[in-house]
mmCIF file of C-alpha atoms in Angstrom:
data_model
loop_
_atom_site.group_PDB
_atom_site.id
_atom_site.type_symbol
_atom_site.label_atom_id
_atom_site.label_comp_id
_atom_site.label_asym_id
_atom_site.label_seq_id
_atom_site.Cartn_x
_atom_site.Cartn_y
_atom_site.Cartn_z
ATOM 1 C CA UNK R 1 18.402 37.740 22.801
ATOM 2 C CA UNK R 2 15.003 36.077 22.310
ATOM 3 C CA UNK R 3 14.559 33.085 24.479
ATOM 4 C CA UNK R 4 12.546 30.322 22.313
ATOM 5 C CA UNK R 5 11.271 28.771 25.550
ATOM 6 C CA UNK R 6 9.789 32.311 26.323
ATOM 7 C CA UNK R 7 8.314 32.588 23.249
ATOM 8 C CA UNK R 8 7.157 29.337 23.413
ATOM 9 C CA UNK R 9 5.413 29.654 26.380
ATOM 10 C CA UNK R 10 3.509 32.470 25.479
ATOM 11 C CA UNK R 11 2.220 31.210 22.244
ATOM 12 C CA UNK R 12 0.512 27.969 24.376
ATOM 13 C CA UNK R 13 -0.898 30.230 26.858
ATOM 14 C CA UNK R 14 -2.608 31.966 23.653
ATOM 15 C CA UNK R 15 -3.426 29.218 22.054
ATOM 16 C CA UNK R 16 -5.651 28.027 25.164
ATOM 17 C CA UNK R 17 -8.051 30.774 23.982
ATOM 18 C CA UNK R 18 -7.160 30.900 20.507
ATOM 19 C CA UNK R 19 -8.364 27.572 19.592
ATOM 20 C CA UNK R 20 -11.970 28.460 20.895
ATOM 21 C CA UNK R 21 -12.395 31.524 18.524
ATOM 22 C CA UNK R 22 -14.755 30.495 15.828
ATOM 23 C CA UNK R 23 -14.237 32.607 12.620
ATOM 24 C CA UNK R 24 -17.227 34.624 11.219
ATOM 25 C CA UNK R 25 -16.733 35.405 7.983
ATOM 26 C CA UNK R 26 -16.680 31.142 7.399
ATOM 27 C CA UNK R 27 -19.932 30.840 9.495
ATOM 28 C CA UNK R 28 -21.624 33.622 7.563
ATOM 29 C CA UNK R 29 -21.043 31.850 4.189
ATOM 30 C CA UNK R 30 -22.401 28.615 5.397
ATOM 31 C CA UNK R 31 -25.715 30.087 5.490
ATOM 32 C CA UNK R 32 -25.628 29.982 2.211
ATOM 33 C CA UNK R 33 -23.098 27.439 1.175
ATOM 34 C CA UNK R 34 -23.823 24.268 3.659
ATOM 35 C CA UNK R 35 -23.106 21.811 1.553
ATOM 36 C CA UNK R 36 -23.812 18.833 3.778
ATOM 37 C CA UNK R 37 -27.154 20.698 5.050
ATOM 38 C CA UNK R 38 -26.583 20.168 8.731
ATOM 39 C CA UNK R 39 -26.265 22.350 11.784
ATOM 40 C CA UNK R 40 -23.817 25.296 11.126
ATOM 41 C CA UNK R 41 -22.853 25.759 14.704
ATOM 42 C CA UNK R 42 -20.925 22.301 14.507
ATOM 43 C CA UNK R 43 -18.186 23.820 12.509
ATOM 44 C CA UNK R 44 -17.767 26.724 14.827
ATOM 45 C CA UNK R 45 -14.754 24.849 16.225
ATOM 46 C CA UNK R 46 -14.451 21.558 14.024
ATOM 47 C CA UNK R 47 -12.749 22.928 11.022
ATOM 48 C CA UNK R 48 -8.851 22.493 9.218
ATOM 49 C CA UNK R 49 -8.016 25.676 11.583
ATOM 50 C CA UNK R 50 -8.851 23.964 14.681
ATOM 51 C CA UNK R 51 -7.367 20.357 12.923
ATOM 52 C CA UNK R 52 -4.023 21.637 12.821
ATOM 53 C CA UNK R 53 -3.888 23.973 16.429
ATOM 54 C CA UNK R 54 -4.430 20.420 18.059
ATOM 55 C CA UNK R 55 -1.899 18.956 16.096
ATOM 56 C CA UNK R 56 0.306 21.540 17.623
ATOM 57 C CA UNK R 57 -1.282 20.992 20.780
ATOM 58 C CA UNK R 58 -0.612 17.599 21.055
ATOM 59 C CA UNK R 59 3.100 18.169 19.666
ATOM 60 C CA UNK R 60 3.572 20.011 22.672
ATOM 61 C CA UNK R 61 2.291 17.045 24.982
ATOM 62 C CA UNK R 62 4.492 14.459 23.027
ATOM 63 C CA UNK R 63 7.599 16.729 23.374
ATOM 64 C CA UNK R 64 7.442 17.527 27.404
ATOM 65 C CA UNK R 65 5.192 15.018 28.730
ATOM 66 C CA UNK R 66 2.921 17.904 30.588
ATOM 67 C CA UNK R 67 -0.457 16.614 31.178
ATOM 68 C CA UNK R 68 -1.750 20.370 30.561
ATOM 69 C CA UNK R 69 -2.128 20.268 27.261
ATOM 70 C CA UNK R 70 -3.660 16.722 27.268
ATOM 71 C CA UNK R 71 -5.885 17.904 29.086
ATOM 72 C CA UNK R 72 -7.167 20.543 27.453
ATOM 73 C CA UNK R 73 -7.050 17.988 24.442
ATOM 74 C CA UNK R 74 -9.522 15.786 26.340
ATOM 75 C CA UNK R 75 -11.576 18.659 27.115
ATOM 76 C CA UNK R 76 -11.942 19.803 23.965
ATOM 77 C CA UNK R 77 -13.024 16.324 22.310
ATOM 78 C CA UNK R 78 -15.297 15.592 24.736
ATOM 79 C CA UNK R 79 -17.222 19.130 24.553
ATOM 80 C CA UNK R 80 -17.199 18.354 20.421
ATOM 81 C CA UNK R 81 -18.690 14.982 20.601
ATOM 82 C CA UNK R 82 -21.389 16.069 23.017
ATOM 83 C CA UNK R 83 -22.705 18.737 20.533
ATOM 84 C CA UNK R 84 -22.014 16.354 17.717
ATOM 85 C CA UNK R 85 -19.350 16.581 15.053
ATOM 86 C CA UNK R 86 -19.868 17.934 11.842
ATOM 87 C CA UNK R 87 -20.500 15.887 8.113
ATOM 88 C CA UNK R 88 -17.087 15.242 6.843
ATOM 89 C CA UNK R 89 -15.002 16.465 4.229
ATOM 90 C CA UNK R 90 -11.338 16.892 3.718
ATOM 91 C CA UNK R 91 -11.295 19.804 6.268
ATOM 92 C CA UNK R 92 -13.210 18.826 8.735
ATOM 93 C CA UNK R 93 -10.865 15.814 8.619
ATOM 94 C CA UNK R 94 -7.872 17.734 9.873
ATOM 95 C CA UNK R 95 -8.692 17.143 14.024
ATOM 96 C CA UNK R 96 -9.078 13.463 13.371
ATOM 97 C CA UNK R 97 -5.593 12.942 12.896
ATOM 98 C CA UNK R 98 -5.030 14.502 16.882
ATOM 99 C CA UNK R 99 -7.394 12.547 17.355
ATOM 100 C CA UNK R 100 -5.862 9.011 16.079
ATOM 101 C CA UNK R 101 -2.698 10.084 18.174
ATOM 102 C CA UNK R 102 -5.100 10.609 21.451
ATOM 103 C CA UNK R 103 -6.722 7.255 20.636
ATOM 104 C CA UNK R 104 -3.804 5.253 20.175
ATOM 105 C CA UNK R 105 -2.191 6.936 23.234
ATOM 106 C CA UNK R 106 -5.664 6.542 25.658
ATOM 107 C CA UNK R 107 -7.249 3.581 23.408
ATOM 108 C CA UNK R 108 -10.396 5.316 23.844
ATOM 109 C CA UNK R 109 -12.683 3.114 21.966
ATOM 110 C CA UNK R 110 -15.777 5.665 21.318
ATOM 111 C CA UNK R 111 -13.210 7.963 19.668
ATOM 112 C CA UNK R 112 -11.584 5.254 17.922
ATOM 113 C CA UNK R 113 -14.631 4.112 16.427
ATOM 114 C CA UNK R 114 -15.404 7.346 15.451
ATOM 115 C CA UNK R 115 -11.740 7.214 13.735
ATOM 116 C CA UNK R 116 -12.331 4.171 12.064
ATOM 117 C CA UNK R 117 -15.972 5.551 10.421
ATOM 118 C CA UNK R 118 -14.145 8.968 8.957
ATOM 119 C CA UNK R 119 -11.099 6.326 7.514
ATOM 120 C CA UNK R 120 -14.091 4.038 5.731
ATOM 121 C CA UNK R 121 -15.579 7.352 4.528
ATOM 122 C CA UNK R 122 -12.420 8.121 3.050
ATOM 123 C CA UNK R 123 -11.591 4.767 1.288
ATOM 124 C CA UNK R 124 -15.163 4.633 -0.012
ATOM 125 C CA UNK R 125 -17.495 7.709 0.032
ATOM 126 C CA UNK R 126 -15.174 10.702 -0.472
ATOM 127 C CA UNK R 127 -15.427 12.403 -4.150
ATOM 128 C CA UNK R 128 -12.268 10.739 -6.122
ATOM 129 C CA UNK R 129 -10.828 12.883 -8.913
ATOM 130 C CA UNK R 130 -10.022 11.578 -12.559
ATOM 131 C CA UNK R 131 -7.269 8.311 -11.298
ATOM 132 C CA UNK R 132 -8.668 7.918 -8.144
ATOM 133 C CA UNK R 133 -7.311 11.493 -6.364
ATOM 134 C CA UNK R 134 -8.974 12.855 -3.252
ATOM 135 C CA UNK R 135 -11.385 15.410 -4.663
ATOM 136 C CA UNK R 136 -10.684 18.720 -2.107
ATOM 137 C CA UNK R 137 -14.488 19.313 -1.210
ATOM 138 C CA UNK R 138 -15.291 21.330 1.557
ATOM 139 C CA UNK R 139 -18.057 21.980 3.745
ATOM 140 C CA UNK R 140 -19.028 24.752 1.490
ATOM 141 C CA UNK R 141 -17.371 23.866 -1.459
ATOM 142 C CA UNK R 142 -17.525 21.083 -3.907
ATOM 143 C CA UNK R 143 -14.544 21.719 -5.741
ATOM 144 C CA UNK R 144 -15.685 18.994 -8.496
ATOM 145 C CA UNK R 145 -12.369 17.095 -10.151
ATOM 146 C CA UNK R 146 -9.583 19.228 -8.348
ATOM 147 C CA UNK R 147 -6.731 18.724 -6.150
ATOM 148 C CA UNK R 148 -5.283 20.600 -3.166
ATOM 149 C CA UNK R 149 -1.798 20.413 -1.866
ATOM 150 C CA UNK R 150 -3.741 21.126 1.185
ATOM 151 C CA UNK R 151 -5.118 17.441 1.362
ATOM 152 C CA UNK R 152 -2.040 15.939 1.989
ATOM 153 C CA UNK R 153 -1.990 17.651 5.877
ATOM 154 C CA UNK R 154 -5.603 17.804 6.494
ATOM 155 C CA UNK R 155 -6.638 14.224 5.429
ATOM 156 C CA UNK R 156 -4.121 12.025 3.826
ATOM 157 C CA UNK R 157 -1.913 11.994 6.729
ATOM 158 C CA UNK R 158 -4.803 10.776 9.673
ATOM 159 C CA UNK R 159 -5.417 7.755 6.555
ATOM 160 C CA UNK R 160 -1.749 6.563 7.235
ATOM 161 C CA UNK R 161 -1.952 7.263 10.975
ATOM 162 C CA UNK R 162 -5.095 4.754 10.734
ATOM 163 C CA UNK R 163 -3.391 2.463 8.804
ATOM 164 C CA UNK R 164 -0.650 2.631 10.918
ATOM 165 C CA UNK R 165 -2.347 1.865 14.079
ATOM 166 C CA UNK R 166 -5.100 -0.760 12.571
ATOM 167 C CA UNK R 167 -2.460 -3.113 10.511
ATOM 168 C CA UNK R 168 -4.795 -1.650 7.954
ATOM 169 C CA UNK R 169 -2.470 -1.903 4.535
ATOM 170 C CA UNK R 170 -4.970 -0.664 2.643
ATOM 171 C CA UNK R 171 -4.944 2.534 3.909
ATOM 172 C CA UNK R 172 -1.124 2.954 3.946
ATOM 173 C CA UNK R 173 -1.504 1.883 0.138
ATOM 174 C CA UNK R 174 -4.290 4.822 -0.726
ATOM 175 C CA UNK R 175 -2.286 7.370 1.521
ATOM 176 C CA UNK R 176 1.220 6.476 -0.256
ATOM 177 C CA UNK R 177 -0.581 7.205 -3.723
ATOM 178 C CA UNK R 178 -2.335 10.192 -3.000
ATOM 179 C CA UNK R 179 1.213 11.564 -2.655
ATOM 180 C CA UNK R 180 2.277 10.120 -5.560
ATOM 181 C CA UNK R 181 -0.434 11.766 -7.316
ATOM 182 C CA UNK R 182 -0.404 14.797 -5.737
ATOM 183 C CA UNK R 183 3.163 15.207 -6.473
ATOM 184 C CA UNK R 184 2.562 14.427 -10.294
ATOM 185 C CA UNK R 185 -0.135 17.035 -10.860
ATOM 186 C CA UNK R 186 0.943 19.911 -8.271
ATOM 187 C CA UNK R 187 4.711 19.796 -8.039
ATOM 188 C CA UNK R 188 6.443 22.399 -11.020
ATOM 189 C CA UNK R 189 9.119 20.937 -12.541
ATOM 190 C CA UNK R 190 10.424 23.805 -13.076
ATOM 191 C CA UNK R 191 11.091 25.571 -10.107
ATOM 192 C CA UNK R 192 10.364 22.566 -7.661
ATOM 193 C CA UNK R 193 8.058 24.606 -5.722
ATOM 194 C CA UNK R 194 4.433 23.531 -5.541
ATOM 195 C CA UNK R 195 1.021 24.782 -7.266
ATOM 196 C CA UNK R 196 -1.692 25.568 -5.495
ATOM 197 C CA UNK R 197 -4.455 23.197 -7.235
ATOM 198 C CA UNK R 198 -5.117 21.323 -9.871
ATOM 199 C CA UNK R 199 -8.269 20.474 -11.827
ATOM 200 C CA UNK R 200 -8.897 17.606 -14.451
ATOM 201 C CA UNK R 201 -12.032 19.916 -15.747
ATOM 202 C CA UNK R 202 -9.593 21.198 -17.970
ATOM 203 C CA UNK R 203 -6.325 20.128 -17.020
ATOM 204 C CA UNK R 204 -4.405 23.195 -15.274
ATOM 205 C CA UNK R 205 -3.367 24.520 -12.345
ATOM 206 C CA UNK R 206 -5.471 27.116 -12.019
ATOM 207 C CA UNK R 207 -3.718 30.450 -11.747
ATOM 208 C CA UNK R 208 -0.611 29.045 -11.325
ATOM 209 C CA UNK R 209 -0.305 30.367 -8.151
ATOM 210 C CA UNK R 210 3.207 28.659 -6.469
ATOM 211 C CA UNK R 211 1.451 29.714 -2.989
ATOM 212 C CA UNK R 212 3.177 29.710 0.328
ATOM 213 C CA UNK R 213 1.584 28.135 3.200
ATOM 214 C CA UNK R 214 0.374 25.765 0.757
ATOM 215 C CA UNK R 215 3.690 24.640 -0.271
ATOM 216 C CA UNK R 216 4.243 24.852 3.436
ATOM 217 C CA UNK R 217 1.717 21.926 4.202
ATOM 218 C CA UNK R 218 3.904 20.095 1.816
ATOM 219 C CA UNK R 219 6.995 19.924 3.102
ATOM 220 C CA UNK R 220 5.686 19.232 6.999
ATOM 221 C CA UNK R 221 3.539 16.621 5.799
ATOM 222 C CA UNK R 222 6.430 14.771 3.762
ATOM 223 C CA UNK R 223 8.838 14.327 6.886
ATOM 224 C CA UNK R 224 5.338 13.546 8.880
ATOM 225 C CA UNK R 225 4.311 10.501 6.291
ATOM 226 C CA UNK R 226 7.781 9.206 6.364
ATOM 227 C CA UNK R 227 8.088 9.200 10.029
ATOM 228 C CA UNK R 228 4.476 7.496 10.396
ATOM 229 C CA UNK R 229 4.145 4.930 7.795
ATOM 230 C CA UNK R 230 7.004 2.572 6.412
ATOM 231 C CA UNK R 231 7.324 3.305 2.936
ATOM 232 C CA UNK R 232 9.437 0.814 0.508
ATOM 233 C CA UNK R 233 12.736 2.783 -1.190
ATOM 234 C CA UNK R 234 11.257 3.734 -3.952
ATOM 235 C CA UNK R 235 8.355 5.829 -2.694
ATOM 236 C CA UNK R 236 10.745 7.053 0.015
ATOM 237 C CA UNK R 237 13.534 8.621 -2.386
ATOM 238 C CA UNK R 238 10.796 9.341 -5.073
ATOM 239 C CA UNK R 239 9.580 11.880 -2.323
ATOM 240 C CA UNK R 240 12.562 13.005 -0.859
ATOM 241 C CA UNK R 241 13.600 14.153 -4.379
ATOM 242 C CA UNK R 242 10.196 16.166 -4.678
ATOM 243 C CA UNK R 243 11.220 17.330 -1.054
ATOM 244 C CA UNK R 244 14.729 18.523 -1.830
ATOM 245 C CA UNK R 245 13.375 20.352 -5.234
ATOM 246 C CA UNK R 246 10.937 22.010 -3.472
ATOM 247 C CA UNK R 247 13.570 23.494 -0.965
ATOM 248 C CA UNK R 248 16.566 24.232 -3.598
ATOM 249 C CA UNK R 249 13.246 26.927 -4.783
ATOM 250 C CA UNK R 250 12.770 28.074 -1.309
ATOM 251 C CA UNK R 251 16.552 28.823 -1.064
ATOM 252 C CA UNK R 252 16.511 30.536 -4.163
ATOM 253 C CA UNK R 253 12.986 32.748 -3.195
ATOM 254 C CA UNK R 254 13.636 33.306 0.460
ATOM 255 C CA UNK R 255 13.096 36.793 1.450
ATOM 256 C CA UNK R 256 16.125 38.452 3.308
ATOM 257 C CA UNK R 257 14.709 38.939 6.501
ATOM 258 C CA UNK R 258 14.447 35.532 6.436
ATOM 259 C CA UNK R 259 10.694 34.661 5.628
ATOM 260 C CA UNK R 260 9.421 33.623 2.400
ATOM 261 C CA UNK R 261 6.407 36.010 0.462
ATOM 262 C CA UNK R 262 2.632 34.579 0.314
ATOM 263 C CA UNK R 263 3.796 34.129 -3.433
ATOM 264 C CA UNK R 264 7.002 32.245 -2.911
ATOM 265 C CA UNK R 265 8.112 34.168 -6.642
ATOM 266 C CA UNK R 266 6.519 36.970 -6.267
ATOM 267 C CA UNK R 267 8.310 39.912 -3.915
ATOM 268 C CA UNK R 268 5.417 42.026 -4.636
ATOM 269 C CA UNK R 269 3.188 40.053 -2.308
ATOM 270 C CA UNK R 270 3.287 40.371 1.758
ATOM 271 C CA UNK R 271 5.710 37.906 3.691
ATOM 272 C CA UNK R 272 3.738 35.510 5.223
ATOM 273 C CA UNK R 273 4.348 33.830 9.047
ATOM 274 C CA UNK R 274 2.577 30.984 9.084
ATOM 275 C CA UNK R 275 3.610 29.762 5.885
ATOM 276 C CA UNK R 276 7.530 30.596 7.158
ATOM 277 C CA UNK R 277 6.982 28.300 10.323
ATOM 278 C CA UNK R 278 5.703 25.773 8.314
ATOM 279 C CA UNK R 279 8.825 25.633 6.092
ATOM 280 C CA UNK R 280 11.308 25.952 9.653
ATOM 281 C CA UNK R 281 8.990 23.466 11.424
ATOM 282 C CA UNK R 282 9.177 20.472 7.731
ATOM 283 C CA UNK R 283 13.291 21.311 6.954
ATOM 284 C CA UNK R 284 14.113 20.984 11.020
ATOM 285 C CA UNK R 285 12.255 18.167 11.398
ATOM 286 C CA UNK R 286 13.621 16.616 8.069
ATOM 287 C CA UNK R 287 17.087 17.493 8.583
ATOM 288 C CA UNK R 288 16.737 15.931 12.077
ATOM 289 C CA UNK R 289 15.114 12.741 11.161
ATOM 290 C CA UNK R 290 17.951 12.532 8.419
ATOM 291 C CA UNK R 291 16.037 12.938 5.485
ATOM 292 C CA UNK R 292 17.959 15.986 3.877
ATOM 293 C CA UNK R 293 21.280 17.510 4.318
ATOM 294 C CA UNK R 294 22.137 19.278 6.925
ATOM 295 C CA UNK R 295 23.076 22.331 4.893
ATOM 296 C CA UNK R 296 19.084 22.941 4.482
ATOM 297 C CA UNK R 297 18.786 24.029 7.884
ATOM 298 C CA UNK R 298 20.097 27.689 7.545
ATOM 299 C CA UNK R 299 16.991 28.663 6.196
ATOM 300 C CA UNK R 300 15.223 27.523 8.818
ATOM 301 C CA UNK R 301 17.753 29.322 11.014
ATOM 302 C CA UNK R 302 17.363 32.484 9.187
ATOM 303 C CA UNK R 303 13.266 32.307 9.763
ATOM 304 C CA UNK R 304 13.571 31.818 13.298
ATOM 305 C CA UNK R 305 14.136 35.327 14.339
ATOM 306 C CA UNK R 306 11.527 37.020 12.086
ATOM 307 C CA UNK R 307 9.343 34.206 13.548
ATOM 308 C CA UNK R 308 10.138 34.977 17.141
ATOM 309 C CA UNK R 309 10.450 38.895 16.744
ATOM 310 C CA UNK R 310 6.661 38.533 15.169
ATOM 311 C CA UNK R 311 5.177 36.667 18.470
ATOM 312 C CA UNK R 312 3.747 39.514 20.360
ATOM 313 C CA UNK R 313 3.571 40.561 24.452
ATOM 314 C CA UNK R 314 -0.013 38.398 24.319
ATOM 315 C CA UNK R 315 1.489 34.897 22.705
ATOM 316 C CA UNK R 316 0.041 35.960 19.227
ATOM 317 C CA UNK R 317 1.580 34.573 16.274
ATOM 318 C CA UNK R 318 1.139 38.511 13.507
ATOM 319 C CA UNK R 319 1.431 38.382 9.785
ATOM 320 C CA UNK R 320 -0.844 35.575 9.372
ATOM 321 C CA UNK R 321 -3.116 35.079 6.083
ATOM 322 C CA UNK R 322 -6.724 34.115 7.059
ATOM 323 C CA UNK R 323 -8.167 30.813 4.913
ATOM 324 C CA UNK R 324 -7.205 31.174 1.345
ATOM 325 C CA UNK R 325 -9.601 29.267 -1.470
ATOM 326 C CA UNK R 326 -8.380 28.533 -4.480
ATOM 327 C CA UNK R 327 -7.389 31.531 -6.816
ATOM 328 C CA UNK R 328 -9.123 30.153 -10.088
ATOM 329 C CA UNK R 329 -7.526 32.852 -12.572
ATOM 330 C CA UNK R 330 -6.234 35.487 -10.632
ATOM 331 C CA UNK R 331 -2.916 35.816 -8.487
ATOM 332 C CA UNK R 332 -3.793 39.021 -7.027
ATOM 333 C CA UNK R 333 -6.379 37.028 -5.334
ATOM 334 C CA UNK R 334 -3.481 35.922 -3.259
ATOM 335 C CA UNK R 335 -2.027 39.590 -2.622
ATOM 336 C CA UNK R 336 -5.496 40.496 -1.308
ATOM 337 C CA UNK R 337 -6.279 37.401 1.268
ATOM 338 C CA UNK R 338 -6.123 39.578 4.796
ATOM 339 C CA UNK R 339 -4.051 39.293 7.429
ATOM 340 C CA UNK R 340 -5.575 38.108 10.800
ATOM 341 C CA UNK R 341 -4.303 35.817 13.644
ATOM 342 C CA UNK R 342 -5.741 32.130 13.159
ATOM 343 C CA UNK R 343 -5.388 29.141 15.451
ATOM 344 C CA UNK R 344 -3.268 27.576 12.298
ATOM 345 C CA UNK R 345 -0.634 30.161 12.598
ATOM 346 C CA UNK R 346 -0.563 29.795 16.565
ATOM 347 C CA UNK R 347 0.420 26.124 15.956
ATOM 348 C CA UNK R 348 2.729 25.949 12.990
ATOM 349 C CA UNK R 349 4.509 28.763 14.796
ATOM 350 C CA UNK R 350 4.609 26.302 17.910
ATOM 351 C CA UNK R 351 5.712 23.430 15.868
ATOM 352 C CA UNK R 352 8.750 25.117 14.751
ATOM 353 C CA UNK R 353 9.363 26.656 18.064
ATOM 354 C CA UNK R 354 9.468 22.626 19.371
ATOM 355 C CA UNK R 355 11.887 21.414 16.674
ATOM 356 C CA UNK R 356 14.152 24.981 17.126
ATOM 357 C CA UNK R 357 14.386 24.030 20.812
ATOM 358 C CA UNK R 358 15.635 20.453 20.261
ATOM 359 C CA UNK R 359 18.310 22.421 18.457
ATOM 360 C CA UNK R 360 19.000 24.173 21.412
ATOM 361 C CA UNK R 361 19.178 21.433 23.555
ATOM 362 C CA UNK R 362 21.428 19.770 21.599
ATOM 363 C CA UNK R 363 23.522 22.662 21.297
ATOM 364 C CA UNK R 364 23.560 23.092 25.226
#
């Protein structure tokens, strides 16, 4: 039998290495698409990838009290900051929210200054979408008038983290819409499952692509809002309905080896890890925090194993799709992202390894 402590353990070892790989094929379209103009080498390692492996990171201090990996958290901010961080967008907001959580723990003021000047930027200077959404620009893309289900993860939840820590309202107020209104334009109705994009140039979603790690982001950062923020009733069961939709699809589109395809509807396209660890990681953490029914948790049960059995001898999470852009007309786009180990997969892979274990614990 697979130990999940084993596996565990080897994906952090990785990871210590993992999150220092900078990925080429981004830097070598900067050259050309910089859209901020400033020094390319500062998104070598401050980018969403790097935003959500210290997330997991920092998951990992918060669940076993090692000083390790807060320690290689320090390290890692303080080597960013003395090269200077990067112009911000929603994806180079991803490590903030690590960040807030190291601030709040350490109340290190430089870094919670810094926090406070990415929140303003938000509130004020970010590109808004047609009723006020968070407009998904890049740092090579400006993605005029469209939404991501994306933002919700990268930004939207270090804006409620902010205003959870400052007494800030205002920011709880602007995160607790942009779910609203992410939910209105991105969640299908029909299946429950979630669209890629959507743009207001136009009014569609794109290709209609029901895409898997990006329905992923949603339902980890629903349970994460709820547990951060204090939401009144009605936003709370409003998105707990879009939460249980979204997994009565997953039910009916889960693969039977347990993982779900990079097209949740579409058996055609490769199964995808990092967007299956996503989905274990949100349901256990939901089901635990009593936020769905219990019944929800055999699917994250069932992608355990093909989880586990896909972490090889080095710690390395396989069967991960690299960065995916939006696919504007095309779902084979989708079918032909490549498979290659990212920092992202290392860490949603370790989240749901952390929540699995509680099980175990429990169990024991």
């Amino acid at each position: 039998m697979i130990k999940i402590e084993e596996k565990l353990a080897l994906l952090n070892e990785a990871f210590k290495s993992v999150l220092y790989e900078h990925d080429e094929e981004f830097l070598k379209g900067m050259k050309d698409n910089n859209l901020a103009g400033d020094d390319i080498n500062k998104y070598r390692l401050w980018e969403w990838t790097q935003g959500v492996g210290l997330y997991g990171y920092w998951q990992m201090f918060k669940n076993t009290g090692n000083k390790e990996y807060l320690d290689l958290i320090e390290t890692y901010y303080a080597e960013r900051f003395a090269e200077g961080l990067p112009s911000k967008n929603i994806n180079t907001c991803a490590p903030m929210l690590t960040l807030a959580y190291y601030c709040e723990y350490t109340h290190h003021q430089v870094y919670m200054d810094e926090c406070l000047s990415w929140a303003e930027w938000i509130m004020n200077d970010l590109p808004k979408t047609r009723e006020g959404g968070f407009q998904h620009i890049t740092s090579d893309t400006l993605n005029n008038q469209e939404l991501w289900d994306d933002t919700l993860f990268m930004t939207v939840l270090f804006l409620a983290k902010m205003g959870r820590m400052t007494g800030n309202q205002t920011y709880v107020e602007e995160a607790k819409y942009q779910f609203l209104l992410h939910t209105k334009y991105l969640a299908d109705p029909r299946t429950g499952l979630w669209y890629h994009g959507w743009t207001f140039d136009g009014n569609h979603n794109f290709a209609n692509a029901l895409w898997g790690r990006g329905n992923s982001w949603v339902t980890i950062a629903i349970p994460e809002f709820l547990e951060m923020v204090d939401v009144e009733v009605s936003v709370k069961r409003f998105l707990l309905s879009s939460l249980n939709r979204q997994l009565e699809g997953l039910k009916v589109h889960q693969d039977q080896t347990g993982m779900w395809h990079t097209l949740l509807v579409d058996d055609s396209s490769y199964l995808e890890a990092s967007a299956t660890a996503g989905f274990g990681y949100g349901i256990l953490k939901a089901v635990r925090l009593g936020h769905i029914d219990e019944s929800y948790m055999e699917m994250a049960v069932r992608a355990l194993k093909p989880i586990l059995e896909r972490i090889d001898e080095n710690g390395v999470l396989m069967d991960v799709s690299y960065g995916t852009a939006m696919g504007r007309s095309d779902l084979e786009f989708y079918k032909n992202i490549p498979i290659i180990p990212m920092p992202y997969g290392q860490a949603m892979a370790m989240l749901f390894l952390i929540e699995a274990s509680k099980l175990n614990k429990e169990a024991n």
